[in-house]
């Protein structure tokens, strides 16, 4: 599971840098300032959670069960949260109306919040060395 966490964390980080650069340079003349700010929020949260996966994948005190749960929560959460924000921010550039699926954004955020709660529970269960 550690390798999967590290790979997904790295891929999320890589893609967030690419999307961030695209947002900063490729979108500035195509969408509103508000849309770019929203897009940047999606990029930022994707990067935060990529870094979280790198941290989790490099730790031994987190159980495999919790690592697996966190992996899937973050994967689905980033797809729903950041992915829907990317779609909503660039809605004027596509034929698909991303506003029709805007309800998945808070659902994705909930998955990300639950991932943090699962991590907190695991940390609280760790016995301290004396």
Coordinates of N, CA and C in Angstrom, one line a residue:
X1 N 0.8 -1.2 0.0 CA 0.0 0.0 0.0 C 0.9 1.3 0.0
X2 N 2.0 1.2 0.7 CA 2.9 2.4 0.7 C 3.2 2.9 -0.7
X3 N 3.6 1.9 -1.6 CA 3.9 2.3 -3.0 C 2.8 3.0 -3.7
X4 N 1.6 2.4 -3.5 CA 0.4 3.0 -4.1 C 0.1 4.4 -3.6
X5 N 0.3 4.6 -2.3 CA 0.1 6.0 -1.7 C 1.2 6.9 -2.3
X6 N 2.4 6.5 -2.4 CA 3.5 7.3 -2.9 C 3.3 7.7 -4.3
X7 N 2.8 6.7 -5.1 CA 2.6 6.9 -6.5 C 1.4 7.9 -6.7
X8 N 0.3 7.7 -6.0 CA -0.8 8.6 -6.2 C -0.5 10.0 -5.7
X9 N 0.2 10.1 -4.6 CA 0.7 11.4 -4.1 C 1.5 12.1 -5.1
X10 N 2.4 11.4 -5.7 CA 3.3 12.0 -6.7 C 2.5 12.4 -7.9
X11 N 1.6 11.6 -8.4 CA 0.8 11.9 -9.6 C -0.1 13.1 -9.3
X12 N -0.7 13.1 -8.1 CA -1.5 14.3 -7.8 C -0.7 15.6 -7.7
X13 N 0.5 15.5 -7.2 CA 1.4 16.6 -7.1 C 1.8 17.1 -8.5
X14 N 2.2 16.1 -9.3 CA 2.6 16.4 -10.7 C 1.5 17.1 -11.5
X15 N 0.3 16.5 -11.4 CA -0.8 17.0 -12.2 C -1.2 18.4 -11.7
X16 N -1.1 18.6 -10.4 CA -1.5 19.9 -9.8 C -0.5 21.0 -10.3
X17 N 0.8 20.7 -10.4 CA 1.7 21.7 -11.0 C 1.4 22.0 -12.4
X18 N 1.1 20.9 -13.2 CA 0.8 21.2 -14.6 C -0.5 22.0 -14.7
X19 N -1.6 21.6 -14.0 CA -2.8 22.3 -14.0 C -2.7 23.7 -13.5
X20 N -1.9 23.9 -12.5 CA -1.6 25.2 -11.9 C -1.0 26.1 -12.9
X21 N 0.0 25.6 -13.7 CA 0.7 26.4 -14.7 C -0.3 26.7 -15.8
X22 N -1.1 25.7 -16.2 CA -2.1 26.0 -17.2 C -3.1 27.0 -16.8
X23 N -3.5 27.0 -15.5 CA -4.5 27.9 -15.0 C -3.9 29.3 -15.0
X24 N -2.6 29.4 -14.6 CA -2.0 30.7 -14.5 C -1.7 31.4 -15.9
X25 N -1.4 30.5 -16.9 CA -1.0 31.1 -18.2 C -2.0 30.8 -19.3
X26 N -2.6 29.7 -19.3 CA -3.5 29.3 -20.4 C -4.9 29.8 -20.2
X27 N -5.3 30.0 -19.0 CA -6.7 30.4 -18.8 C -7.0 31.9 -18.6
X28 N -5.9 32.6 -18.3 CA -6.1 34.0 -17.9 C -6.8 34.9 -18.9
X29 N -6.8 34.6 -20.2 CA -7.5 35.4 -21.2 C -8.8 34.7 -21.6
X30 N -9.1 33.5 -21.0 CA -10.3 32.8 -21.4 C -11.4 32.8 -20.4
X31 N -11.1 32.9 -19.2 CA -12.2 32.9 -18.1 C -12.0 34.1 -17.2
X32 N -13.0 34.3 -16.4 CA -13.0 35.4 -15.4 C -12.0 35.2 -14.3
X33 N -11.7 36.3 -13.6 CA -10.8 36.3 -12.5 C -11.3 35.4 -11.4
X34 N -12.7 35.4 -11.2 CA -13.3 34.6 -10.2 C -13.1 33.1 -10.6
X35 N -13.3 32.8 -11.8 CA -13.1 31.4 -12.3 C -11.7 30.9 -12.1
X36 N -10.7 31.8 -12.3 CA -9.3 31.4 -12.1 C -9.1 31.2 -10.6
X37 N -9.6 32.0 -9.8 CA -9.5 31.9 -8.3 C -10.1 30.5 -7.9
X38 N -11.2 30.2 -8.4 CA -11.8 28.9 -8.1 C -11.0 27.8 -8.5
X39 N -10.5 27.9 -9.8 CA -9.6 26.8 -10.3 C -8.4 26.6 -9.5
X40 N -7.8 27.8 -9.0 CA -6.6 27.7 -8.1 C -6.9 27.0 -6.8
X41 N -8.2 27.1 -6.3 CA -8.6 26.4 -5.1 C -8.5 24.9 -5.4
X42 N -9.0 24.4 -6.5 CA -9.0 23.0 -6.9 C -7.5 22.5 -6.9
X43 N -6.6 23.3 -7.6 CA -5.2 22.9 -7.7 C -4.6 22.8 -6.3
X44 N -4.9 23.8 -5.4 CA -4.3 23.9 -4.1 C -4.7 22.6 -3.3
X45 N -6.0 22.3 -3.3 CA -6.5 21.2 -2.5 C -5.9 19.9 -3.1
X46 N -5.8 19.8 -4.4 CA -5.2 18.6 -5.0 C -3.7 18.4 -4.5
X47 N -3.0 19.5 -4.5 CA -1.6 19.5 -4.0 C -1.5 19.1 -2.6
X48 N -2.4 19.7 -1.7 CA -2.3 19.4 -0.3 C -2.5 17.9 -0.1
X49 N -3.5 17.3 -0.8 CA -3.8 15.9 -0.6 C -2.7 15.0 -1.2
X50 N -2.1 15.5 -2.3 CA -0.9 14.7 -2.8 C 0.2 14.7 -1.8
X51 N 0.5 15.8 -1.1 CA 1.5 15.8 -0.1 C 1.1 15.0 1.1
X52 N -0.2 15.0 1.5 CA -0.7 14.2 2.6 C -0.4 12.7 2.3
X53 N -0.7 12.3 1.0 CA -0.5 10.9 0.6 C 1.0 10.5 0.7
X54 N 1.9 11.4 0.3 CA 3.3 11.2 0.4 C 3.7 11.0 1.9
X55 N 3.2 11.8 2.8 CA 3.4 11.7 4.2 C 2.9 10.3 4.7
X56 N 1.7 10.0 4.4 CA 1.1 8.8 4.9 C 1.9 7.5 4.4
X57 N 2.3 7.6 3.1 CA 3.0 6.5 2.5 C 4.4 6.3 3.1
X58 N 4.9 7.3 3.8 CA 6.3 7.2 4.4 C 6.2 6.9 5.9
X59 N 5.1 6.7 6.4 CA 5.0 6.5 7.9 C 4.7 5.0 8.2
X60 N 5.3 4.5 9.3 CA 5.0 3.1 9.7 C 4.0 3.0 10.8
X61 N 3.7 4.1 11.4 CA 2.7 4.0 12.6 C 1.3 3.9 12.1
X62 N 1.0 4.2 10.9 CA -0.4 4.2 10.3 C -0.6 2.8 9.8
X63 N -1.7 2.2 10.3 CA -2.0 0.8 9.9 C -2.4 0.7 8.4
X64 N -2.1 -0.5 7.9 CA -2.4 -0.8 6.5 C -3.9 -0.5 6.2
X65 N -4.8 -0.9 7.1 CA -6.2 -0.7 7.0 C -6.5 0.7 6.8
X66 N -6.0 1.6 7.7 CA -6.2 3.0 7.6 C -5.6 3.6 6.4
X67 N -4.5 3.1 6.0 CA -3.8 3.6 4.8 C -4.7 3.3 3.5
X68 N -5.3 2.2 3.5 CA -6.1 1.8 2.4 C -7.4 2.7 2.3
X69 N -8.0 2.9 3.5 CA -9.2 3.7 3.6 C -8.9 5.2 3.2
X70 N -7.8 5.7 3.7 CA -7.4 7.1 3.3 C -7.1 7.2 1.9
X71 N -6.4 6.2 1.3 CA -6.1 6.2 -0.1 C -7.3 6.4 -1.0
X72 N -8.3 5.6 -0.7 CA -9.6 5.7 -1.5 C -10.4 6.9 -1.3
X73 N -10.4 7.4 0.0 CA -11.1 8.6 0.3 C -10.5 9.8 -0.4
X74 N -9.2 9.9 -0.4 CA -8.5 11.0 -1.1 C -8.6 10.9 -2.6
X75 N -8.5 9.7 -3.1 CA -8.6 9.5 -4.6 C -10.0 10.0 -5.0
X76 N -11.0 9.5 -4.4 CA -12.4 9.9 -4.8 C -12.6 11.4 -4.5
X77 N -12.2 11.8 -3.3 CA -12.4 13.2 -2.9 C -11.7 14.2 -3.8
X78 N -10.5 13.9 -4.3 CA -9.9 14.9 -5.2 C -10.5 14.8 -6.5
X79 N -10.9 13.7 -7.0 CA -11.6 13.6 -8.3 C -12.9 14.4 -8.3
X80 N -13.7 14.2 -7.2 CA -15.0 14.9 -7.1 C -14.8 16.4 -6.8
X81 N -14.0 16.7 -5.8 CA -13.8 18.1 -5.4 C -13.0 18.9 -6.4
X82 N -11.8 18.6 -6.6 CA -10.9 19.4 -7.5 C -11.4 19.2 -8.9
X83 N -11.8 18.0 -9.3 CA -12.2 17.8 -10.7 C -13.5 18.6 -11.0
X84 N -14.4 18.6 -10.1 CA -15.6 19.4 -10.4 C -15.3 20.9 -10.4
X85 N -14.4 21.3 -9.6 CA -14.0 22.8 -9.6 C -13.4 23.1 -10.9
X86 N -12.5 22.2 -11.4 CA -11.9 22.5 -12.7 C -13.0 22.6 -13.8
X87 N -13.9 21.7 -13.8 CA -15.0 21.8 -14.7 C -15.9 23.1 -14.6
X88 N -16.2 23.4 -13.4 CA -17.0 24.6 -13.1 C -16.3 25.9 -13.5
X89 N -15.0 25.9 -13.2 CA -14.2 27.1 -13.6 C -14.0 27.3 -15.1
X90 N -14.0 26.2 -15.8 CA -13.9 26.3 -17.3 C -15.2 26.0 -18.0
X91 N -16.3 26.1 -17.3 CA -17.6 25.8 -17.8 C -17.9 26.5 -19.1
X92 N -17.5 27.8 -19.2 CA -17.8 28.5 -20.4 C -17.0 28.1 -21.7
X93 N -16.0 27.2 -21.5 CA -15.2 26.7 -22.6 C -15.6 25.4 -23.1
X94 N -16.6 24.8 -22.5 CA -17.0 23.4 -22.9 C -18.5 23.4 -23.3
X95 N -18.8 22.4 -24.0 CA -20.2 22.2 -24.4 C -21.0 21.6 -23.2
X96 N -20.4 20.9 -22.3 CA -21.0 20.3 -21.2 C -21.2 21.3 -20.1
X97 N -22.4 21.3 -19.5 CA -22.7 22.3 -18.4 C -22.4 21.6 -17.1
X98 N -21.2 22.0 -16.6 CA -20.7 21.4 -15.3 C -21.5 21.9 -14.1
X99 N -22.3 22.9 -14.3 CA -23.2 23.3 -13.2 C -24.2 22.3 -12.8
X100 N -24.5 21.4 -13.8 CA -25.5 20.3 -13.5 C -24.9 19.2 -12.6
X101 N -23.6 19.2 -12.4 CA -23.0 18.2 -11.5 C -22.3 18.9 -10.3
X102 N -22.6 20.2 -10.1 CA -21.9 21.0 -9.0 C -22.1 20.4 -7.7
X103 N -23.2 19.6 -7.5 CA -23.4 18.9 -6.2 C -22.3 18.0 -5.7
X104 N -21.5 17.5 -6.7 CA -20.4 16.6 -6.3 C -19.2 17.3 -5.6
X105 N -19.2 18.6 -5.7 CA -18.0 19.4 -5.1 C -18.1 19.2 -3.6
X106 N -19.2 19.5 -2.9 CA -19.2 19.3 -1.5 C -19.1 17.9 -1.1
X107 N -19.5 17.0 -1.9 CA -19.4 15.5 -1.6 C -17.9 15.2 -1.6
X108 N -17.2 15.7 -2.6 CA -15.7 15.4 -2.7 C -15.0 16.0 -1.5
X109 N -15.5 17.2 -1.1 CA -14.9 17.8 0.1 C -15.1 17.0 1.4
X110 N -16.3 16.4 1.4 CA -16.6 15.5 2.6 C -15.7 14.3 2.6
X111 N -15.4 13.7 1.5 CA -14.5 12.6 1.4 C -13.1 13.0 1.9
X112 N -12.7 14.2 1.5 CA -11.4 14.7 2.0 C -11.4 14.9 3.5
X113 N -12.5 15.5 4.0 CA -12.6 15.7 5.5 C -12.5 14.4 6.2
X114 N -13.3 13.4 5.7 CA -13.3 12.1 6.3 C -11.9 11.4 6.3
X115 N -11.1 11.6 5.3 CA -9.8 11.1 5.2 C -8.9 11.7 6.4
X116 N -9.1 13.0 6.6 CA -8.3 13.6 7.7 C -8.8 13.0 9.1
X117 N -10.1 12.8 9.2 CA -10.7 12.3 10.5 C -10.1 10.8 10.7
X118 N -10.1 10.1 9.6 CA -9.5 8.7 9.7 C -8.1 8.8 10.1
X119 N -7.3 9.7 9.6 CA -5.9 9.8 10.0 C -5.8 10.2 11.5
X120 N -6.6 11.2 11.9 CA -6.6 11.6 13.3 C -7.0 10.4 14.2
X121 N -8.0 9.6 13.9 CA -8.3 8.4 14.7 C -7.1 7.5 14.8
X122 N -6.5 7.3 13.7 CA -5.3 6.4 13.7 C -4.2 6.9 14.6
X123 N -3.9 8.2 14.5 CA -2.9 8.8 15.3 C -3.3 8.7 16.8
X124 N -4.5 8.9 17.1 CA -5.0 8.8 18.5 C -4.8 7.4 19.1
X125 N -4.9 6.4 18.2 CA -4.8 5.0 18.6 C -3.4 4.6 18.8
X126 N -2.4 5.3 18.3 CA -1.0 5.0 18.5 C -0.6 5.1 19.9
X127 N 0.0 4.1 20.4 CA 0.5 4.2 21.8 C 1.9 4.9 21.8
X128 N 2.1 5.8 22.7 CA 3.3 6.6 22.8 C 4.4 5.7 23.4
X129 N 5.6 5.9 22.9 CA 6.8 5.2 23.4 C 7.2 5.9 24.7
X130 N 7.6 5.1 25.7 CA 8.0 5.7 27.0 C 9.5 5.7 27.2

